[in-house]
Amino acid sequence: SSERITILIPGRIHPRVRARLTERFDLVEIDSADAVVALTEETRSGVRGAAVSGRFPASLIEALPHLQVIGSFGVGYDGVDVKAAAARGIVVTNTPDVLNDEVADTTIALLLNTLRQFPAAESYLRAGRWAAEGPFPLSPMSLKGRRIGIHGLGRIGLEIAERLVPFKVDISYHTRSPRSDVSFAYHDSLLGLARAVDTLISIVPATPQTKGSINAEVLEALGPDGVLINVGRGSTIDQPALIRALQDGTIAAAGLDVYADEPQVPDDLIALKNVSLLPHVASASVPTRNAMADLVANNLIAWFDSGKALTPVPETSASS
Ligand code: NDP
């Protein structure tokens, strides 16, 4: 229909989402979810859809009586209160699959950077130390011969595992239910996986069950040659326990893309030499972020054109 529909954008969004949505919808933009209080009742009542990157709390859902659909930017949608949305029959969409390759590629890079200290080696060259002091010190660790455990073998975890096969490392995994379509060794507990491997790669969503699941005991089980890579969510790791484990040699090193309280990264973590730290950039290339932006827009357009979202999250239903 030619009827104009109003879409709310609370907070920052990729510019391509805005550009795509403008063709089809009227947009209302506010600085953050909390700024909804500044909108008139008439404006709030007119909002039928939303596009968001980050937080969409129950309070915002409550403030929008005619909201039907929330298009969330990213595959992880822990910032959106899906329970509150589902209770109102509101559909939430995310952006699965289009970022799998990018995130898996980043994970391999972060793994190698952590083991071989390439970022420190490049800083050494840039600081003029190669010529002044001689070769950069040998990296104590290598990817060769590592036993790698993947925590989460979903869309992205599987791409990571498949990329690791040609590196000739041993690969095993833990999820709540084993996959029937892979031959990697399965462990029915995270602790069991950590005991069996020396390298743990975490790519699970932020949920009540995953919260703090990589704790002091799991790190201890990983052992003194242990390396932890986290590209999932910061909440999965007991971050103070990780910092202690890195300081006292309980594990050898960590490579992190995500943190407990982004964009805050503790000084104690930054001070460590045995970490490689990225600012949540696993999917952050122009082509991949454009594909994610298109999927946010295409979900909202499909919803209002056909009453069916393209990629609804499992907690909310797909059609009106
Ligand atoms: P999927 O839903 O496809 O995979 C999730 C995997 O985690 C499944 O194998 C699932 O298996 C497993 N899992 C879920 N809960 C648990 C649990 N309690 N214990 C053990 N395993 C569990 O998601 P994606 O692969 O698409 O994405 C995974 C997450 O990665 C996203 O939710 C997001 O938070 C994060 N991410 C981070 C990015 C970054 O920029 N750093 C970019 C993209 C994603 P099972 O259900 O059998 O337990």
mmCIF file of C-alpha atoms and ligand atoms in Angstrom:
data_model
loop_
_atom_site.group_PDB
_atom_site.id
_atom_site.type_symbol
_atom_site.label_atom_id
_atom_site.label_comp_id
_atom_site.label_asym_id
_atom_site.label_seq_id
_atom_site.Cartn_x
_atom_site.Cartn_y
_atom_site.Cartn_z
ATOM 1 C CA SER A 1 0.000 0.000 0.000
ATOM 2 C CA SER A 2 1.067 3.627 -0.356
ATOM 3 C CA GLU A 3 0.249 4.419 3.280
ATOM 4 C CA ARG A 4 3.238 5.958 5.062
ATOM 5 C CA ILE A 5 4.404 4.022 8.096
ATOM 6 C CA THR A 6 6.477 5.475 10.935
ATOM 7 C CA ILE A 7 9.673 3.720 12.038
ATOM 8 C CA LEU A 8 11.532 4.709 15.216
ATOM 9 C CA ILE A 9 15.340 4.686 15.395
ATOM 10 C CA PRO A 10 16.535 4.919 19.011
ATOM 11 C CA GLY A 11 20.257 5.792 19.068
ATOM 12 C CA ARG A 12 23.060 5.365 16.535
ATOM 13 C CA ILE A 13 22.428 3.254 13.462
ATOM 14 C CA HIS A 14 24.432 2.354 10.335
ATOM 15 C CA PRO A 15 23.719 5.142 7.782
ATOM 16 C CA ARG A 16 22.651 2.607 5.156
ATOM 17 C CA VAL A 17 19.782 1.442 7.374
ATOM 18 C CA ARG A 18 18.513 5.046 7.504
ATOM 19 C CA ALA A 19 19.016 5.555 3.750
ATOM 20 C CA ARG A 20 17.174 2.331 2.847
ATOM 21 C CA LEU A 21 14.288 2.972 5.242
ATOM 22 C CA THR A 22 13.777 6.582 4.113
ATOM 23 C CA GLU A 23 12.698 5.324 0.659
ATOM 24 C CA ARG A 24 9.704 3.561 2.158
ATOM 25 C CA PHE A 25 8.951 4.908 5.665
ATOM 26 C CA ASP A 26 8.717 8.076 7.754
ATOM 27 C CA LEU A 27 11.531 8.022 10.312
ATOM 28 C CA VAL A 28 11.532 9.329 13.884
ATOM 29 C CA GLU A 29 15.010 9.428 15.406
ATOM 30 C CA ILE A 30 15.878 9.892 19.066
ATOM 31 C CA ASP A 31 19.275 9.880 20.821
ATOM 32 C CA SER A 32 18.638 6.775 22.887
ATOM 33 C CA ALA A 33 15.890 4.445 24.115
ATOM 34 C CA ASP A 34 15.439 6.616 27.200
ATOM 35 C CA ALA A 35 14.743 9.739 25.091
ATOM 36 C CA VAL A 36 11.349 8.276 24.115
ATOM 37 C CA VAL A 37 9.864 10.265 27.029
ATOM 38 C CA ALA A 38 10.420 13.445 24.996
ATOM 39 C CA LEU A 39 8.101 12.265 22.175
ATOM 40 C CA THR A 40 4.442 13.286 22.155
ATOM 41 C CA GLU A 41 1.820 10.625 22.732
ATOM 42 C CA GLU A 42 0.656 11.105 19.137
ATOM 43 C CA THR A 43 4.142 10.401 17.756
ATOM 44 C CA ARG A 44 4.646 7.361 19.998
ATOM 45 C CA SER A 45 1.231 6.031 19.012
ATOM 46 C CA GLY A 46 2.108 6.342 15.310
ATOM 47 C CA VAL A 47 5.261 4.209 15.544
ATOM 48 C CA ARG A 48 4.703 0.764 13.985
ATOM 49 C CA GLY A 49 8.248 -0.462 13.508
ATOM 50 C CA ALA A 50 11.762 0.174 14.829
ATOM 51 C CA ALA A 51 15.351 -0.262 13.686
ATOM 52 C CA VAL A 52 17.961 -0.529 16.420
ATOM 53 C CA SER A 53 21.641 -1.210 16.968
ATOM 54 C CA GLY A 54 22.007 -2.030 20.642
ATOM 55 C CA ARG A 55 19.504 -1.339 23.417
ATOM 56 C CA PHE A 56 15.757 -1.787 23.113
ATOM 57 C CA PRO A 57 14.449 -2.216 26.683
ATOM 58 C CA ALA A 58 10.964 -3.167 27.906
ATOM 59 C CA SER A 59 10.351 0.475 28.870
ATOM 60 C CA LEU A 60 10.663 1.488 25.208
ATOM 61 C CA ILE A 61 8.371 -1.334 24.065
ATOM 62 C CA GLU A 62 5.802 -0.198 26.658
ATOM 63 C CA ALA A 63 5.983 3.393 25.381
ATOM 64 C CA LEU A 64 4.995 2.321 21.814
ATOM 65 C CA PRO A 65 1.404 0.963 21.866
ATOM 66 C CA HIS A 66 1.247 0.112 18.137
ATOM 67 C CA LEU A 67 4.737 -1.330 17.644
ATOM 68 C CA GLN A 68 4.701 -4.487 15.485
ATOM 69 C CA VAL A 69 8.314 -5.219 14.581
ATOM 70 C CA ILE A 70 11.857 -4.460 15.793
ATOM 71 C CA GLY A 71 14.697 -4.852 13.285
ATOM 72 C CA SER A 72 17.861 -5.369 15.324
ATOM 73 C CA PHE A 73 21.271 -4.776 13.696
ATOM 74 C CA GLY A 74 23.617 -7.711 14.420
ATOM 75 C CA VAL A 75 23.135 -11.428 14.969
ATOM 76 C CA GLY A 76 23.319 -11.132 18.773
ATOM 77 C CA TYR A 77 20.177 -9.438 20.059
ATOM 78 C CA ASP A 78 20.818 -9.480 23.809
ATOM 79 C CA GLY A 79 20.229 -5.702 23.887
ATOM 80 C CA VAL A 80 16.581 -6.198 22.886
ATOM 81 C CA ASP A 81 14.085 -7.325 25.517
ATOM 82 C CA VAL A 82 12.696 -10.180 23.388
ATOM 83 C CA LYS A 83 10.593 -11.490 26.268
ATOM 84 C CA ALA A 84 8.722 -8.185 26.517
ATOM 85 C CA ALA A 85 8.397 -8.105 22.717
ATOM 86 C CA ALA A 86 7.080 -11.687 22.507
ATOM 87 C CA ALA A 87 4.546 -10.978 25.272
ATOM 88 C CA ARG A 88 3.097 -8.209 23.084
ATOM 89 C CA GLY A 89 3.254 -10.280 19.875
ATOM 90 C CA ILE A 90 5.985 -8.024 18.483
ATOM 91 C CA VAL A 91 8.405 -9.673 16.041
ATOM 92 C CA VAL A 92 12.151 -9.140 16.522
ATOM 93 C CA THR A 93 14.529 -9.716 13.611
ATOM 94 C CA ASN A 94 18.333 -10.050 13.632
ATOM 95 C CA THR A 95 21.009 -10.331 10.918
ATOM 96 C CA PRO A 96 22.244 -13.960 10.872
ATOM 97 C CA ASP A 97 24.558 -15.595 8.283
ATOM 98 C CA VAL A 98 25.587 -12.471 6.325
ATOM 99 C CA LEU A 99 28.408 -11.914 8.857
ATOM 100 C CA ASN A 100 29.540 -15.529 9.415
ATOM 101 C CA ASP A 101 32.576 -15.383 7.126
ATOM 102 C CA GLU A 102 33.796 -11.997 8.405
ATOM 103 C CA VAL A 103 33.529 -12.989 12.064
ATOM 104 C CA ALA A 104 35.196 -16.359 11.455
ATOM 105 C CA ASP A 105 38.032 -14.661 9.511
ATOM 106 C CA THR A 106 38.532 -12.188 12.366
ATOM 107 C CA THR A 107 38.632 -15.051 14.862
ATOM 108 C CA ILE A 108 41.504 -16.736 12.993
ATOM 109 C CA ALA A 109 43.368 -13.418 12.847
ATOM 110 C CA LEU A 110 42.857 -12.818 16.565
ATOM 111 C CA LEU A 111 43.987 -16.368 17.356
ATOM 112 C CA LEU A 112 47.211 -15.942 15.378
ATOM 113 C CA ASN A 113 47.812 -12.440 16.769
ATOM 114 C CA THR A 114 47.445 -13.786 20.301
ATOM 115 C CA LEU A 115 49.738 -16.766 19.775
ATOM 116 C CA ARG A 116 52.385 -15.120 17.591
ATOM 117 C CA GLN A 117 52.236 -11.554 18.990
ATOM 118 C CA PHE A 118 52.067 -9.931 15.554
ATOM 119 C CA PRO A 119 50.538 -6.640 16.828
ATOM 120 C CA ALA A 120 53.448 -6.231 19.268
ATOM 121 C CA ALA A 121 55.917 -7.153 16.500
ATOM 122 C CA GLU A 122 54.477 -4.467 14.222
ATOM 123 C CA SER A 123 54.603 -1.873 17.021
ATOM 124 C CA TYR A 124 58.265 -2.847 17.531
ATOM 125 C CA LEU A 125 59.033 -2.128 13.866
ATOM 126 C CA ARG A 126 57.057 1.137 13.844
ATOM 127 C CA ALA A 127 58.886 2.342 16.971
ATOM 128 C CA GLY A 128 62.215 1.907 15.127
ATOM 129 C CA ARG A 129 63.341 -0.844 17.480
ATOM 130 C CA TRP A 130 64.163 -3.443 14.806
ATOM 131 C CA ALA A 131 67.094 -1.439 13.499
ATOM 132 C CA ALA A 132 68.060 -0.118 16.943
ATOM 133 C CA GLU A 133 67.790 -3.289 19.037
ATOM 134 C CA GLY A 134 67.729 -6.230 16.629
ATOM 135 C CA PRO A 135 65.086 -8.840 15.856
ATOM 136 C CA PHE A 136 61.783 -8.984 17.686
ATOM 137 C CA PRO A 137 61.841 -11.742 20.367
ATOM 138 C CA LEU A 138 60.621 -15.183 19.292
ATOM 139 C CA SER A 139 57.006 -15.849 20.202
ATOM 140 C CA PRO A 140 56.875 -18.479 22.949
ATOM 141 C CA MET A 141 53.696 -19.928 21.449
ATOM 142 C CA SER A 142 52.643 -21.350 18.093
ATOM 143 C CA LEU A 143 49.379 -22.507 16.545
ATOM 144 C CA LYS A 144 51.115 -25.721 15.507
ATOM 145 C CA GLY A 145 49.908 -28.753 17.397
ATOM 146 C CA ARG A 146 47.262 -26.921 19.428
ATOM 147 C CA ARG A 147 44.142 -28.664 20.665
ATOM 148 C CA ILE A 148 41.308 -26.261 20.042
ATOM 149 C CA GLY A 149 37.936 -26.340 21.751
ATOM 150 C CA ILE A 150 35.072 -24.341 20.295
ATOM 151 C CA HIS A 151 32.451 -23.117 22.764
ATOM 152 C CA GLY A 152 29.384 -22.716 20.515
ATOM 153 C CA LEU A 153 29.239 -24.515 17.160
ATOM 154 C CA GLY A 154 26.408 -22.550 15.575
ATOM 155 C CA ARG A 155 26.447 -20.567 12.329
ATOM 156 C CA ILE A 156 29.712 -18.755 13.155
ATOM 157 C CA GLY A 157 31.316 -21.491 15.281
ATOM 158 C CA LEU A 158 31.055 -23.927 12.388
ATOM 159 C CA GLU A 159 32.756 -21.458 10.001
ATOM 160 C CA ILE A 160 35.566 -21.068 12.554
ATOM 161 C CA ALA A 161 35.942 -24.857 12.886
ATOM 162 C CA GLU A 162 36.043 -25.327 9.107
ATOM 163 C CA ARG A 163 38.711 -22.629 8.772
ATOM 164 C CA LEU A 164 40.808 -24.382 11.430
ATOM 165 C CA VAL A 165 40.833 -27.757 9.628
ATOM 166 C CA PRO A 166 43.591 -26.789 7.141
ATOM 167 C CA PHE A 167 45.722 -25.529 10.064
ATOM 168 C CA LYS A 168 46.025 -29.214 11.075
ATOM 169 C CA VAL A 169 45.023 -28.570 14.695
ATOM 170 C CA ASP A 170 42.869 -30.884 16.796
ATOM 171 C CA ILE A 171 39.273 -29.588 16.985
ATOM 172 C CA SER A 172 36.533 -30.388 19.482
ATOM 173 C CA TYR A 173 33.490 -28.470 20.782
ATOM 174 C CA HIS A 174 30.849 -27.970 23.418
ATOM 175 C CA THR A 175 27.228 -26.952 22.860
ATOM 176 C CA ARG A 176 24.146 -27.989 24.869
ATOM 177 C CA SER A 177 23.143 -30.445 22.150
ATOM 178 C CA PRO A 178 25.637 -32.172 19.824
ATOM 179 C CA ARG A 179 25.431 -31.506 16.071
ATOM 180 C CA SER A 180 24.653 -34.567 13.962
ATOM 181 C CA ASP A 181 26.312 -33.116 10.854
ATOM 182 C CA VAL A 182 29.935 -32.781 12.049
ATOM 183 C CA SER A 183 32.686 -35.212 12.995
ATOM 184 C CA PHE A 184 34.464 -32.968 15.539
ATOM 185 C CA ALA A 185 34.676 -34.517 19.024
ATOM 186 C CA TYR A 186 31.839 -33.430 21.328
ATOM 187 C CA HIS A 187 32.078 -32.634 25.045
ATOM 188 C CA ASP A 188 28.870 -32.432 27.041
ATOM 189 C CA SER A 189 30.261 -29.837 29.469
ATOM 190 C CA LEU A 190 32.318 -26.664 29.104
ATOM 191 C CA LEU A 191 34.600 -27.821 31.927
ATOM 192 C CA GLY A 192 35.150 -31.144 30.173
ATOM 193 C CA LEU A 193 36.054 -29.320 26.963
ATOM 194 C CA ALA A 194 38.446 -26.991 28.825
ATOM 195 C CA ARG A 195 40.195 -30.008 30.424
ATOM 196 C CA ALA A 196 40.627 -31.663 27.022
ATOM 197 C CA VAL A 197 42.075 -28.688 25.114
ATOM 198 C CA ASP A 198 44.716 -25.958 25.446
ATOM 199 C CA THR A 199 42.893 -23.336 23.368
ATOM 200 C CA LEU A 200 39.288 -22.266 23.920
ATOM 201 C CA ILE A 201 37.371 -20.171 21.387
ATOM 202 C CA SER A 202 34.056 -18.806 22.657
ATOM 203 C CA ILE A 203 31.311 -17.893 20.165
ATOM 204 C CA VAL A 204 28.075 -18.281 22.140
ATOM 205 C CA PRO A 205 25.265 -15.728 22.603
ATOM 206 C CA ALA A 206 24.766 -13.717 25.804
ATOM 207 C CA THR A 207 22.122 -15.651 27.756
ATOM 208 C CA PRO A 208 21.456 -16.304 31.460
ATOM 209 C CA GLN A 209 23.109 -19.735 30.968
ATOM 210 C CA THR A 210 26.278 -18.483 29.252
ATOM 211 C CA LYS A 211 26.745 -15.526 31.637
ATOM 212 C CA GLY A 212 29.998 -15.979 33.573
ATOM 213 C CA SER A 213 30.306 -19.577 32.355
ATOM 214 C CA ILE A 214 34.006 -19.166 31.533
ATOM 215 C CA ASN A 215 34.977 -18.828 35.189
ATOM 216 C CA ALA A 216 38.087 -19.414 37.322
ATOM 217 C CA GLU A 217 37.544 -23.206 37.287
ATOM 218 C CA VAL A 218 37.312 -23.355 33.474
ATOM 219 C CA LEU A 219 40.443 -21.184 33.138
ATOM 220 C CA GLU A 220 42.302 -23.408 35.601
ATOM 221 C CA ALA A 221 41.271 -26.448 33.542
ATOM 222 C CA LEU A 222 42.655 -24.814 30.392
ATOM 223 C CA GLY A 223 46.022 -24.766 32.122
ATOM 224 C CA PRO A 224 49.326 -22.851 31.948
ATOM 225 C CA ASP A 225 49.650 -23.247 28.150
ATOM 226 C CA GLY A 226 46.015 -22.235 27.817
ATOM 227 C CA VAL A 227 44.797 -19.580 25.408
ATOM 228 C CA LEU A 228 41.304 -18.085 25.505
ATOM 229 C CA ILE A 229 39.782 -16.343 22.480
ATOM 230 C CA ASN A 230 36.427 -14.588 22.928
ATOM 231 C CA VAL A 231 34.516 -13.284 19.923
ATOM 232 C CA GLY A 232 31.028 -14.006 21.305
ATOM 233 C CA ARG A 233 29.969 -11.729 24.138
ATOM 234 C CA GLY A 234 31.869 -10.227 27.073
ATOM 235 C CA SER A 235 29.258 -11.455 29.560
ATOM 236 C CA THR A 236 30.283 -15.087 28.895
ATOM 237 C CA ILE A 237 33.541 -14.561 30.770
ATOM 238 C CA ASP A 238 34.098 -13.775 34.433
ATOM 239 C CA GLN A 239 36.336 -10.867 33.414
ATOM 240 C CA PRO A 240 37.992 -10.235 36.835
ATOM 241 C CA ALA A 241 38.784 -13.987 37.043
ATOM 242 C CA LEU A 242 40.296 -13.860 33.541
ATOM 243 C CA ILE A 243 42.499 -10.890 34.446
ATOM 244 C CA ARG A 244 43.777 -12.735 37.551
ATOM 245 C CA ALA A 245 44.399 -15.899 35.493
ATOM 246 C CA LEU A 246 46.427 -13.895 32.958
ATOM 247 C CA GLN A 247 48.370 -12.068 35.696
ATOM 248 C CA ASP A 248 49.363 -15.178 37.677
ATOM 249 C CA GLY A 249 50.016 -17.573 34.786
ATOM 250 C CA THR A 250 46.966 -19.783 35.344
ATOM 251 C CA ILE A 251 46.583 -19.465 31.548
ATOM 252 C CA ALA A 252 49.134 -18.207 29.026
ATOM 253 C CA ALA A 253 47.268 -15.634 26.922
ATOM 254 C CA ALA A 254 43.942 -14.283 25.706
ATOM 255 C CA GLY A 255 42.591 -12.645 22.560
ATOM 256 C CA LEU A 256 39.416 -10.627 23.056
ATOM 257 C CA ASP A 257 37.025 -8.754 20.775
ATOM 258 C CA VAL A 258 34.250 -8.331 23.364
ATOM 259 C CA TYR A 259 34.177 -7.137 26.986
ATOM 260 C CA ALA A 260 31.973 -7.073 30.066
ATOM 261 C CA ASP A 261 31.173 -3.339 29.959
ATOM 262 C CA GLU A 262 31.855 -2.005 26.444
ATOM 263 C CA PRO A 263 33.394 0.356 25.516
ATOM 264 C CA GLN A 264 35.136 0.240 28.907
ATOM 265 C CA VAL A 265 38.220 -2.012 28.928
ATOM 266 C CA PRO A 266 39.882 -2.321 32.357
ATOM 267 C CA ASP A 267 43.389 -0.790 32.697
ATOM 268 C CA ASP A 268 44.495 -4.095 34.294
ATOM 269 C CA LEU A 269 43.691 -5.864 31.022
ATOM 270 C CA ILE A 270 45.361 -3.228 28.823
ATOM 271 C CA ALA A 271 48.486 -3.406 31.021
ATOM 272 C CA LEU A 272 48.982 -7.110 30.254
ATOM 273 C CA LYS A 273 51.498 -8.175 27.561
ATOM 274 C CA ASN A 274 49.901 -11.592 27.053
ATOM 275 C CA VAL A 275 46.672 -10.289 25.526
ATOM 276 C CA SER A 276 45.589 -9.177 22.070
ATOM 277 C CA LEU A 277 42.673 -6.756 22.279
ATOM 278 C CA LEU A 278 40.250 -5.652 19.561
ATOM 279 C CA PRO A 279 37.413 -3.095 19.989
ATOM 280 C CA HIS A 280 34.442 -5.333 18.993
ATOM 281 C CA VAL A 281 35.288 -5.289 15.283
ATOM 282 C CA ALA A 282 34.692 -8.926 14.285
ATOM 283 C CA SER A 283 32.047 -8.031 11.661
ATOM 284 C CA ALA A 284 33.240 -4.470 11.122
ATOM 285 C CA SER A 285 34.130 -4.259 7.419
ATOM 286 C CA VAL A 286 32.269 -1.956 5.019
ATOM 287 C CA PRO A 287 30.889 -4.811 2.857
ATOM 288 C CA THR A 288 29.715 -6.944 5.783
ATOM 289 C CA ARG A 289 28.168 -4.052 7.697
ATOM 290 C CA ASN A 290 26.386 -2.983 4.460
ATOM 291 C CA ALA A 291 24.949 -6.500 4.121
ATOM 292 C CA MET A 292 23.781 -6.364 7.746
ATOM 293 C CA ALA A 293 22.193 -2.931 7.164
ATOM 294 C CA ASP A 294 20.353 -4.253 4.090
ATOM 295 C CA LEU A 295 19.011 -7.202 6.058
ATOM 296 C CA VAL A 296 17.653 -4.886 8.790
ATOM 297 C CA ALA A 297 15.885 -2.777 6.142
ATOM 298 C CA ASN A 298 14.686 -5.790 4.112
ATOM 299 C CA ASN A 299 13.137 -7.337 7.226
ATOM 300 C CA LEU A 300 11.090 -4.193 7.946
ATOM 301 C CA ILE A 301 10.066 -3.801 4.304
ATOM 302 C CA ALA A 302 9.050 -7.488 4.055
ATOM 303 C CA TRP A 303 7.058 -7.199 7.267
ATOM 304 C CA PHE A 304 5.017 -4.226 6.107
ATOM 305 C CA ASP A 305 4.682 -5.501 2.509
ATOM 306 C CA SER A 306 3.809 -9.136 3.201
ATOM 307 C CA GLY A 307 3.286 -9.538 6.964
ATOM 308 C CA LYS A 308 6.247 -11.893 7.090
ATOM 309 C CA ALA A 309 9.714 -11.115 8.433
ATOM 310 C CA LEU A 310 12.780 -12.622 6.707
ATOM 311 C CA THR A 311 14.919 -13.506 9.719
ATOM 312 C CA PRO A 312 12.869 -13.431 12.933
ATOM 313 C CA VAL A 313 14.589 -14.579 16.128
ATOM 314 C CA PRO A 314 13.292 -17.928 17.460
ATOM 315 C CA GLU A 315 11.668 -16.360 20.542
ATOM 316 C CA THR A 316 9.189 -14.344 18.437
ATOM 317 C CA SER A 317 6.906 -15.555 15.659
ATOM 318 C CA ALA A 318 7.620 -14.908 11.989
ATOM 319 C CA SER A 319 4.333 -13.586 10.632
ATOM 320 C CA SER A 320 1.447 -11.289 11.521
HETATM 321 P P1 NDP B 1 23.967 -19.437 16.603
HETATM 322 O O1 NDP B 1 22.681 -19.285 17.341
HETATM 323 O O2 NDP B 1 23.980 -19.943 15.219
HETATM 324 O O3 NDP B 1 24.967 -20.364 17.468
HETATM 325 C C1 NDP B 1 25.046 -20.314 18.844
HETATM 326 C C2 NDP B 1 25.806 -21.542 19.332
HETATM 327 O O4 NDP B 1 25.987 -21.426 20.752
HETATM 328 C C3 NDP B 1 25.069 -22.846 19.084
HETATM 329 O O5 NDP B 1 26.003 -23.836 18.711
HETATM 330 C C4 NDP B 1 24.470 -23.177 20.448
HETATM 331 O O6 NDP B 1 24.300 -24.579 20.580
HETATM 332 C C5 NDP B 1 25.551 -22.620 21.366
HETATM 333 N N1 NDP B 1 25.058 -22.309 22.715
HETATM 334 C C6 NDP B 1 24.012 -21.525 23.056
HETATM 335 N N2 NDP B 1 23.853 -21.507 24.389
HETATM 336 C C7 NDP B 1 24.818 -22.302 24.891
HETATM 337 C C8 NDP B 1 25.162 -22.714 26.208
HETATM 338 N N3 NDP B 1 24.472 -22.292 27.274
HETATM 339 N N4 NDP B 1 26.222 -23.533 26.360
HETATM 340 C C9 NDP B 1 26.915 -23.979 25.296
HETATM 341 N N5 NDP B 1 26.638 -23.629 24.026
HETATM 342 C C10 NDP B 1 25.597 -22.813 23.831
HETATM 343 O O7 NDP B 1 24.643 -17.992 16.699
HETATM 344 P P2 NDP B 1 25.777 -17.357 15.754
HETATM 345 O O8 NDP B 1 26.850 -18.353 15.529
HETATM 346 O O9 NDP B 1 25.150 -16.706 14.589
HETATM 347 O O10 NDP B 1 26.309 -16.191 16.738
HETATM 348 C C11 NDP B 1 26.779 -16.514 18.042
HETATM 349 C C12 NDP B 1 26.991 -15.249 18.865
HETATM 350 O O11 NDP B 1 28.189 -14.609 18.468
HETATM 351 C C13 NDP B 1 25.923 -14.161 18.698
HETATM 352 O O12 NDP B 1 24.805 -14.406 19.525
HETATM 353 C C14 NDP B 1 26.667 -12.907 19.104
HETATM 354 O O13 NDP B 1 26.462 -12.624 20.475
HETATM 355 C C15 NDP B 1 28.136 -13.242 18.863
HETATM 356 N N6 NDP B 1 28.697 -12.428 17.776
HETATM 357 C C16 NDP B 1 29.729 -11.556 18.035
HETATM 358 C C17 NDP B 1 30.235 -10.762 17.030
HETATM 359 C C18 NDP B 1 31.326 -9.792 17.286
HETATM 360 O O14 NDP B 1 31.344 -8.731 16.666
HETATM 361 N N7 NDP B 1 32.286 -10.088 18.143
HETATM 362 C C19 NDP B 1 29.701 -10.804 15.669
HETATM 363 C C20 NDP B 1 28.658 -11.792 15.484
HETATM 364 C C21 NDP B 1 28.187 -12.556 16.515
HETATM 365 P P3 NDP B 1 23.184 -25.216 21.558
HETATM 366 O O15 NDP B 1 21.914 -24.440 21.354
HETATM 367 O O16 NDP B 1 23.114 -26.655 21.165
HETATM 368 O O17 NDP B 1 23.727 -25.046 22.951
#
